Amino acid sequence: SKIIGWRLNKKKPFFVDLSSTMDPLSLFKSASYLNLRLMKWRMAPQLDVDKLHLQRALLIGCGTLGCNVARDLLGWGVRKFTLIDYGKVSFSNPPRQPLFTFEDCLNGGKPKSEAAAEELRRICPDVEVNYDGFEIPMPGHHCSEECFEKVKESVEKLDNMMQNHDVTFLLTDTRESRWLPTVIGAARGKLCISIALGFDTFSVVRSGSKNCGCYFCNDVVAPVDSMTDRTLDMQCTVTRPGMAPLASSIGVELWASIMQHPDGKDAKGDTDSILGAIPHQIRGFVNNWSFIPIVGERFKSCVGCSEKIVEAYLKDGAKFVMRAMNESNYLEDLSGITEMKAEMANVDCEWVDE
């Protein structure tokens, strides 16, 4: 029975279950949410802690960004994860990627998604984490017709994963690897948060709603293959060591603020939640210590979230993705960027020297 204090036992023995006060796992579960309970009690009484705890997070990319995002989500009470990464842990990873150790690098390196999942379970025994190492189809990465079934399987798997999760974090190191998840997020109305790094800059962009643009809305060129024939120094994201933890924490804090807004992912960028502002984008510049929140509308010719792109994906699925992979101008032609460029070329401009 429960612990209820003194009571008359009528000369009959009764039992009290004290396991929850002595079992390490039970104690851990209780203590791990202490900070969130204190936040609700002392700082933000309206904070919906349960809503955060029940969120299911899909992380695409388990590198420097993925490791830091996962750790920050643990702090907000998230315990359900799926990790996607087809890479393996290398000797350069552990100093910058906090879910990996030296042992993970041996014998050719463990798959990153698997090693990260194991470490999350070690840190939080109550975490539920799945992992996968499949490669996401990317525009510009040519693929023969013989590979269509494999591409179709990958597209359908990613689509199902995103629909079965509440938020998808895009944490890869190339533009083209973020394209398909962005398209699926727009098509399915699923929240996506894309975090990208420069040497001393970063961007955090939320999408998945018709109220805001996506990671590709500022571009007038479609993503292409940026990985083939790159040298070692070009394969690695060259960035200041503190940029990834900083950008990751801002991305997760933005997600937490969105979750506390009554409109969720559809919240407008000029409104606030109980945790503060929820802009569409955040640009950071560490060289002058400035952070710029941005409210950005959807670009009507965006290659990631425009209506024509979304309609083509919903209609043709993997066939649409295959065309994006193999036809260099397909996305720009379909979205309307080619037409826009042609119109701009015909505009007469007068230059004035001052």
Tab-separated table of C-alpha atoms in Angstrom:
chain	number	residue	atom	x	y	z
A	1	SER	CA	0.000	0.000	0.000
A	2	LYS	CA	0.982	3.642	-0.222
A	3	ILE	CA	2.770	5.464	2.594
A	4	ILE	CA	-0.013	7.320	4.408
A	5	GLY	CA	1.293	7.835	7.935
A	6	TRP	CA	-0.130	6.368	11.150
A	7	ARG	CA	-3.138	4.104	11.039
A	8	LEU	CA	-4.782	1.386	13.103
A	9	ASN	CA	-3.779	-2.076	11.884
A	10	LYS	CA	-6.326	-4.019	13.953
A	11	LYS	CA	-3.594	-6.474	14.967
A	12	LYS	CA	-3.138	-7.528	11.327
A	13	PRO	CA	0.134	-6.938	9.446
A	14	PHE	CA	0.154	-4.731	6.348
A	15	PHE	CA	2.888	-3.951	3.867
A	16	VAL	CA	4.310	-0.654	2.626
A	17	ASP	CA	6.115	-0.526	-0.736
A	18	LEU	CA	9.274	1.595	-0.341
A	19	SER	CA	10.922	0.488	-3.592
A	20	SER	CA	10.400	3.889	-5.242
A	21	THR	CA	12.503	5.509	-2.535
A	22	MET	CA	15.380	3.042	-2.869
A	23	ASP	CA	15.474	1.929	-6.514
A	24	PRO	CA	18.242	3.867	-8.322
A	25	LEU	CA	16.311	4.090	-11.587
A	26	SER	CA	13.230	5.472	-9.835
A	27	LEU	CA	15.372	7.970	-7.964
A	28	PHE	CA	17.079	8.984	-11.201
A	29	LYS	CA	13.792	9.553	-13.022
A	30	SER	CA	12.535	11.727	-10.204
A	31	ALA	CA	15.756	13.724	-9.833
A	32	SER	CA	16.288	14.225	-13.565
A	33	TYR	CA	13.117	16.325	-13.804
A	34	LEU	CA	13.935	18.415	-10.715
A	35	ASN	CA	15.159	21.418	-12.701
A	36	LEU	CA	12.017	21.453	-14.852
A	37	ARG	CA	9.788	21.277	-11.783
A	38	LEU	CA	11.731	24.117	-10.177
A	39	MET	CA	11.357	26.183	-13.340
A	40	LYS	CA	7.584	25.678	-13.224
A	41	TRP	CA	7.380	26.296	-9.490
A	42	ARG	CA	9.639	29.330	-9.182
A	43	MET	CA	9.985	30.971	-12.609
A	44	ALA	CA	7.223	29.982	-15.080
A	45	PRO	CA	4.063	28.593	-13.434
A	46	GLN	CA	2.370	28.183	-16.831
A	47	LEU	CA	5.149	25.969	-18.199
A	48	ASP	CA	3.695	22.748	-19.635
A	49	VAL	CA	6.398	20.289	-18.583
A	50	ASP	CA	4.429	17.217	-19.650
A	51	LYS	CA	4.100	18.504	-23.204
A	52	LEU	CA	7.882	18.730	-23.497
A	53	HIS	CA	8.403	15.319	-21.932
A	54	LEU	CA	6.057	13.617	-24.399
A	55	GLN	CA	7.746	15.030	-27.507
A	56	ARG	CA	9.348	12.616	-29.967
A	57	ALA	CA	12.491	13.986	-31.600
A	58	LEU	CA	14.050	12.888	-34.895
A	59	LEU	CA	17.681	13.974	-35.280
A	60	ILE	CA	19.152	13.832	-38.781
A	61	GLY	CA	22.892	14.020	-38.315
A	62	CYS	CA	24.797	12.777	-35.249
A	63	GLY	CA	27.895	14.932	-35.553
A	64	THR	CA	28.857	18.001	-33.553
A	65	LEU	CA	25.385	19.512	-33.810
A	66	GLY	CA	23.505	16.253	-33.307
A	67	CYS	CA	25.373	15.340	-30.118
A	68	ASN	CA	24.801	18.748	-28.547
A	69	VAL	CA	21.145	18.936	-29.575
A	70	ALA	CA	20.502	15.499	-28.056
A	71	ARG	CA	22.075	16.511	-24.742
A	72	ASP	CA	20.067	19.734	-24.592
A	73	LEU	CA	16.833	17.889	-25.356
A	74	LEU	CA	17.551	15.517	-22.461
A	75	GLY	CA	17.669	18.558	-20.197
A	76	TRP	CA	14.175	19.559	-21.343
A	77	GLY	CA	12.861	16.109	-20.451
A	78	VAL	CA	12.717	14.556	-23.915
A	79	ARG	CA	13.178	10.800	-23.690
A	80	LYS	CA	12.062	9.528	-27.116
A	81	PHE	CA	14.606	9.824	-29.931
A	82	THR	CA	15.400	8.475	-33.362
A	83	LEU	CA	18.890	9.141	-34.720
A	84	ILE	CA	19.902	9.033	-38.387
A	85	ASP	CA	23.512	9.108	-39.599
A	86	TYR	CA	25.364	6.900	-42.080
A	87	GLY	CA	28.854	7.958	-40.940
A	88	LYS	CA	31.262	6.300	-38.532
A	89	VAL	CA	33.056	7.746	-35.521
A	90	SER	CA	36.550	8.962	-36.420
A	91	PHE	CA	39.472	9.953	-34.223
A	92	SER	CA	38.759	13.654	-34.762
A	93	ASN	CA	35.228	13.390	-33.360
A	94	PRO	CA	35.337	12.829	-29.558
A	95	PRO	CA	36.818	16.216	-28.546
A	96	ARG	CA	33.982	18.049	-30.316
A	97	GLN	CA	31.135	15.546	-30.213
A	98	PRO	CA	30.181	14.760	-26.599
A	99	LEU	CA	28.375	11.457	-27.231
A	100	PHE	CA	31.536	9.698	-28.477
A	101	THR	CA	34.681	8.381	-26.807
A	102	PHE	CA	38.056	7.081	-27.945
A	103	GLU	CA	36.784	3.481	-27.852
A	104	ASP	CA	34.111	4.364	-30.416
A	105	CYS	CA	36.866	5.209	-32.928
A	106	LEU	CA	38.643	1.849	-32.836
A	107	ASN	CA	38.455	-0.864	-35.496
A	108	GLY	CA	37.279	1.498	-38.186
A	109	GLY	CA	34.838	3.321	-35.956
A	110	LYS	CA	31.344	2.510	-34.714
A	111	PRO	CA	28.376	3.746	-36.733
A	112	LYS	CA	27.644	7.208	-35.379
A	113	SER	CA	23.932	6.685	-34.877
A	114	GLU	CA	24.524	3.465	-32.932
A	115	ALA	CA	27.278	4.905	-30.738
A	116	ALA	CA	25.224	8.013	-29.991
A	117	ALA	CA	22.195	5.890	-29.083
A	118	GLU	CA	24.279	3.765	-26.695
A	119	GLU	CA	25.653	6.855	-24.969
A	120	LEU	CA	22.204	8.386	-24.560
A	121	ARG	CA	21.039	5.168	-22.873
A	122	ARG	CA	24.093	5.272	-20.606
A	123	ILE	CA	23.408	8.871	-19.625
A	124	CYS	CA	19.657	8.403	-19.133
A	125	PRO	CA	18.592	4.784	-18.567
A	126	ASP	CA	14.950	5.719	-19.132
A	127	VAL	CA	15.552	7.032	-22.653
A	128	GLU	CA	13.872	5.322	-25.616
A	129	VAL	CA	16.125	5.682	-28.647
A	130	ASN	CA	16.168	4.088	-32.086
A	131	TYR	CA	18.825	4.593	-34.721
A	132	ASP	CA	19.325	4.044	-38.431
A	133	GLY	CA	22.221	4.404	-40.837
A	134	PHE	CA	20.437	4.778	-44.160
A	135	GLU	CA	21.567	7.502	-46.555
A	136	ILE	CA	19.068	10.239	-47.396
A	137	PRO	CA	18.644	10.885	-51.165
A	138	MET	CA	20.094	14.262	-52.146
A	139	PRO	CA	19.629	16.488	-55.219
A	140	GLY	CA	22.636	16.557	-57.508
A	141	HIS	CA	23.819	13.120	-56.376
A	142	HIS	CA	23.172	11.164	-59.565
A	143	CYS	CA	21.516	7.781	-59.295
A	144	SER	CA	20.818	5.197	-61.981
A	145	GLU	CA	17.375	3.753	-62.640
A	146	GLU	CA	18.566	0.470	-61.133
A	147	CYS	CA	18.719	2.248	-57.764
A	148	PHE	CA	15.128	3.488	-57.910
A	149	GLU	CA	13.769	0.904	-55.471
A	150	LYS	CA	16.460	1.785	-52.942
A	151	VAL	CA	15.710	5.489	-53.318
A	152	LYS	CA	11.994	4.820	-52.988
A	153	GLU	CA	12.568	2.817	-49.817
A	154	SER	CA	14.673	5.610	-48.309
A	155	VAL	CA	12.142	8.301	-49.223
A	156	GLU	CA	9.242	6.339	-47.749
A	157	LYS	CA	11.213	5.470	-44.614
A	158	LEU	CA	12.142	9.100	-43.993
A	159	ASP	CA	8.585	10.263	-44.679
A	160	ASN	CA	7.178	7.753	-42.187
A	161	MET	CA	9.770	8.680	-39.582
A	162	MET	CA	9.000	12.379	-39.827
A	163	GLN	CA	5.275	11.752	-39.586
A	164	ASN	CA	5.815	9.618	-36.470
A	165	HIS	CA	7.854	12.290	-34.685
A	166	ASP	CA	6.859	15.699	-33.359
A	167	VAL	CA	9.977	17.594	-34.406
A	168	THR	CA	12.818	16.947	-36.834
A	169	PHE	CA	16.196	18.587	-36.320
A	170	LEU	CA	18.291	18.990	-39.490
A	171	LEU	CA	21.902	18.814	-38.316
A	172	THR	CA	23.914	17.658	-41.319
A	173	ASP	CA	26.893	19.461	-42.837
A	174	THR	CA	25.681	19.956	-46.434
A	175	ARG	CA	22.831	21.916	-47.992
A	176	GLU	CA	21.662	19.085	-50.198
A	177	SER	CA	21.227	16.652	-47.290
A	178	ARG	CA	18.703	19.052	-45.721
A	179	TRP	CA	16.569	19.338	-48.838
A	180	LEU	CA	14.396	16.197	-48.728
A	181	PRO	CA	13.542	16.493	-44.990
A	182	THR	CA	12.603	20.130	-45.607
A	183	VAL	CA	10.305	19.149	-48.474
A	184	ILE	CA	8.685	16.382	-46.417
A	185	GLY	CA	8.240	18.735	-43.460
A	186	ALA	CA	6.442	21.239	-45.698
A	187	ALA	CA	4.325	18.510	-47.302
A	188	ARG	CA	3.305	16.877	-44.025
A	189	GLY	CA	3.107	20.014	-41.889
A	190	LYS	CA	5.765	18.768	-39.479
A	191	LEU	CA	8.004	21.083	-37.480
A	192	CYS	CA	11.607	21.161	-38.710
A	193	ILE	CA	14.457	23.077	-37.098
A	194	SER	CA	17.559	23.448	-39.222
A	195	ILE	CA	20.837	24.449	-37.585
A	196	ALA	CA	23.841	25.356	-39.731
A	197	LEU	CA	27.354	26.555	-38.894
A	198	GLY	CA	29.963	28.822	-40.403
A	199	PHE	CA	33.396	29.610	-39.003
A	200	ASP	CA	32.068	32.179	-36.536
A	201	THR	CA	28.429	32.365	-37.613
A	202	PHE	CA	25.361	30.176	-37.351
A	203	SER	CA	21.732	30.071	-38.425
A	204	VAL	CA	18.688	28.473	-36.829
A	205	VAL	CA	15.627	28.218	-39.076
A	206	ARG	CA	12.230	26.726	-38.230
A	207	SER	CA	9.863	25.504	-40.935
A	208	GLY	CA	6.937	23.182	-41.526
A	209	SER	CA	4.291	25.901	-41.352
A	210	LYS	CA	2.743	28.090	-44.034
A	211	ASN	CA	3.435	31.039	-41.740
A	212	CYS	CA	7.190	30.952	-42.255
A	213	GLY	CA	9.882	30.245	-44.811
A	214	CYS	CA	12.341	27.370	-44.714
A	215	TYR	CA	16.106	26.886	-44.845
A	216	PHE	CA	16.088	27.295	-48.658
A	217	CYS	CA	13.799	30.328	-48.914
A	218	ASN	CA	16.741	32.748	-49.034
A	219	ASP	CA	18.356	30.922	-51.969
A	220	VAL	CA	17.931	31.482	-55.697
A	221	VAL	CA	19.850	28.327	-56.646
A	222	ALA	CA	18.936	24.701	-56.056
A	223	PRO	CA	21.174	22.536	-53.855
A	224	VAL	CA	23.783	20.534	-55.775
A	225	ASP	CA	26.389	17.885	-55.015
A	226	SER	CA	28.915	19.576	-52.745
A	227	MET	CA	30.577	16.384	-51.489
A	228	THR	CA	32.072	14.564	-54.477
A	229	ASP	CA	35.802	15.079	-55.056
A	230	ARG	CA	36.203	17.255	-51.970
A	231	THR	CA	39.582	17.166	-50.209
A	232	LEU	CA	39.793	16.292	-46.511
A	233	ASP	CA	39.962	19.917	-45.400
A	234	MET	CA	36.853	20.670	-47.451
A	235	GLN	CA	34.894	17.697	-46.078
A	236	CYS	CA	35.032	18.994	-42.526
A	237	THR	CA	33.021	21.969	-41.298
A	238	VAL	CA	35.684	24.436	-40.170
A	239	THR	CA	34.187	26.297	-37.237
A	240	ARG	CA	35.164	27.709	-33.867
A	241	PRO	CA	34.795	24.980	-31.200
A	242	GLY	CA	32.109	26.829	-29.286
A	243	MET	CA	29.859	27.464	-32.266
A	244	ALA	CA	28.143	24.063	-32.319
A	245	PRO	CA	27.142	24.008	-28.625
A	246	LEU	CA	25.979	27.622	-28.887
A	247	ALA	CA	23.912	27.114	-32.051
A	248	SER	CA	22.529	23.788	-30.802
A	249	SER	CA	21.334	25.288	-27.524
A	250	ILE	CA	19.645	28.184	-29.329
A	251	GLY	CA	17.913	25.741	-31.690
A	252	VAL	CA	16.628	23.656	-28.788
A	253	GLU	CA	15.542	26.720	-26.808
A	254	LEU	CA	13.622	27.958	-29.858
A	255	TRP	CA	11.908	24.562	-30.076
A	256	ALA	CA	10.985	24.728	-26.370
A	257	SER	CA	9.483	28.192	-26.837
A	258	ILE	CA	7.461	27.001	-29.836
A	259	MET	CA	6.088	24.110	-27.793
A	260	GLN	CA	4.788	26.541	-25.167
A	261	HIS	CA	2.882	28.645	-27.700
A	262	PRO	CA	-0.825	27.797	-28.208
A	263	ASP	CA	-0.318	27.724	-32.000
A	264	GLY	CA	2.772	25.501	-31.805
A	265	LYS	CA	4.620	25.231	-35.113
A	266	ASP	CA	2.125	27.639	-36.724
A	267	ALA	CA	2.981	30.443	-34.323
A	268	LYS	CA	3.819	33.678	-36.091
A	269	GLY	CA	7.337	35.006	-35.790
A	270	ASP	CA	6.309	38.294	-34.164
A	271	THR	CA	4.510	36.681	-31.213
A	272	ASP	CA	5.740	35.387	-27.860
A	273	SER	CA	5.243	32.260	-25.790
A	274	ILE	CA	5.633	32.068	-22.012
A	275	LEU	CA	9.344	31.460	-22.659
A	276	GLY	CA	9.749	34.529	-24.861
A	277	ALA	CA	10.093	35.363	-28.537
A	278	ILE	CA	9.762	32.712	-31.248
A	279	PRO	CA	11.204	34.195	-34.458
A	280	HIS	CA	11.287	32.261	-37.718
A	281	GLN	CA	15.062	32.484	-37.898
A	282	ILE	CA	17.985	33.414	-35.692
A	283	ARG	CA	21.305	34.481	-37.161
A	284	GLY	CA	24.345	34.605	-34.904
A	285	PHE	CA	27.668	36.383	-35.429
A	286	VAL	CA	30.240	35.655	-32.769
A	287	ASN	CA	32.887	37.961	-34.239
A	288	ASN	CA	30.852	40.978	-33.082
A	289	TRP	CA	28.652	39.137	-30.545
A	290	SER	CA	25.359	39.898	-32.266
A	291	PHE	CA	22.254	37.750	-32.647
A	292	ILE	CA	19.520	38.741	-35.061
A	293	PRO	CA	15.968	37.311	-34.804
A	294	ILE	CA	14.209	37.318	-38.178
A	295	VAL	CA	10.579	37.062	-39.272
A	296	GLY	CA	10.632	35.615	-42.786
A	297	GLU	CA	7.831	34.726	-45.180
A	298	ARG	CA	7.867	31.824	-47.625
A	299	PHE	CA	9.537	32.451	-50.972
A	300	LYS	CA	6.994	31.634	-53.684
A	301	SER	CA	9.711	29.988	-55.817
A	302	CYS	CA	11.525	28.173	-52.997
A	303	VAL	CA	13.030	24.812	-53.992
A	304	GLY	CA	12.229	23.430	-50.538
A	305	CYS	CA	8.726	24.524	-49.514
A	306	SER	CA	6.956	26.278	-52.405
A	307	GLU	CA	3.557	24.956	-53.472
A	308	LYS	CA	4.824	23.560	-56.774
A	309	ILE	CA	7.585	21.592	-55.040
A	310	VAL	CA	5.254	20.237	-52.360
A	311	GLU	CA	2.610	19.267	-54.924
A	312	ALA	CA	5.183	17.444	-57.053
A	313	TYR	CA	6.428	15.497	-54.039
A	314	LEU	CA	2.950	14.501	-52.897
A	315	LYS	CA	2.053	13.419	-56.427
A	316	ASP	CA	5.183	11.571	-57.559
A	317	GLY	CA	7.144	10.807	-54.369
A	318	ALA	CA	10.343	8.932	-55.170
A	319	LYS	CA	10.055	9.683	-58.914
A	320	PHE	CA	10.125	13.392	-58.093
A	321	VAL	CA	13.169	12.850	-55.873
A	322	MET	CA	14.937	10.882	-58.606
A	323	ARG	CA	14.466	13.741	-61.056
A	324	ALA	CA	15.895	16.156	-58.499
A	325	MET	CA	18.897	13.869	-58.101
A	326	ASN	CA	19.593	13.436	-61.810
A	327	GLU	CA	18.400	16.614	-63.561
A	328	SER	CA	20.507	19.626	-62.666
A	329	ASN	CA	17.922	22.288	-63.558
A	330	TYR	CA	14.776	20.415	-62.568
A	331	LEU	CA	14.144	22.054	-59.180
A	332	GLU	CA	14.854	25.566	-60.430
A	333	ASP	CA	12.602	25.060	-63.460
A	334	LEU	CA	9.783	23.541	-61.402
A	335	SER	CA	9.851	26.109	-58.614
A	336	GLY	CA	9.952	29.088	-60.956
A	337	ILE	CA	13.463	30.298	-60.186
A	338	THR	CA	14.560	29.865	-63.813
A	339	GLU	CA	11.680	32.010	-64.988
A	340	MET	CA	12.398	34.618	-62.325
A	341	LYS	CA	16.051	34.841	-63.369
A	342	ALA	CA	15.043	35.249	-67.006
A	343	GLU	CA	12.693	38.080	-66.103
A	344	MET	CA	15.387	39.801	-64.067
A	345	ALA	CA	17.833	39.528	-66.978
A	346	ASN	CA	15.421	41.477	-69.165
A	347	VAL	CA	14.970	44.297	-66.669
A	348	ASP	CA	16.652	47.507	-67.764
A	349	CYS	CA	18.756	49.009	-65.007
A	350	GLU	CA	20.349	52.441	-64.895
A	351	TRP	CA	23.490	52.669	-62.784
A	352	VAL	CA	24.217	56.002	-61.136
A	353	ASP	CA	27.739	56.829	-59.990
A	354	GLU	CA	27.874	58.875	-56.832
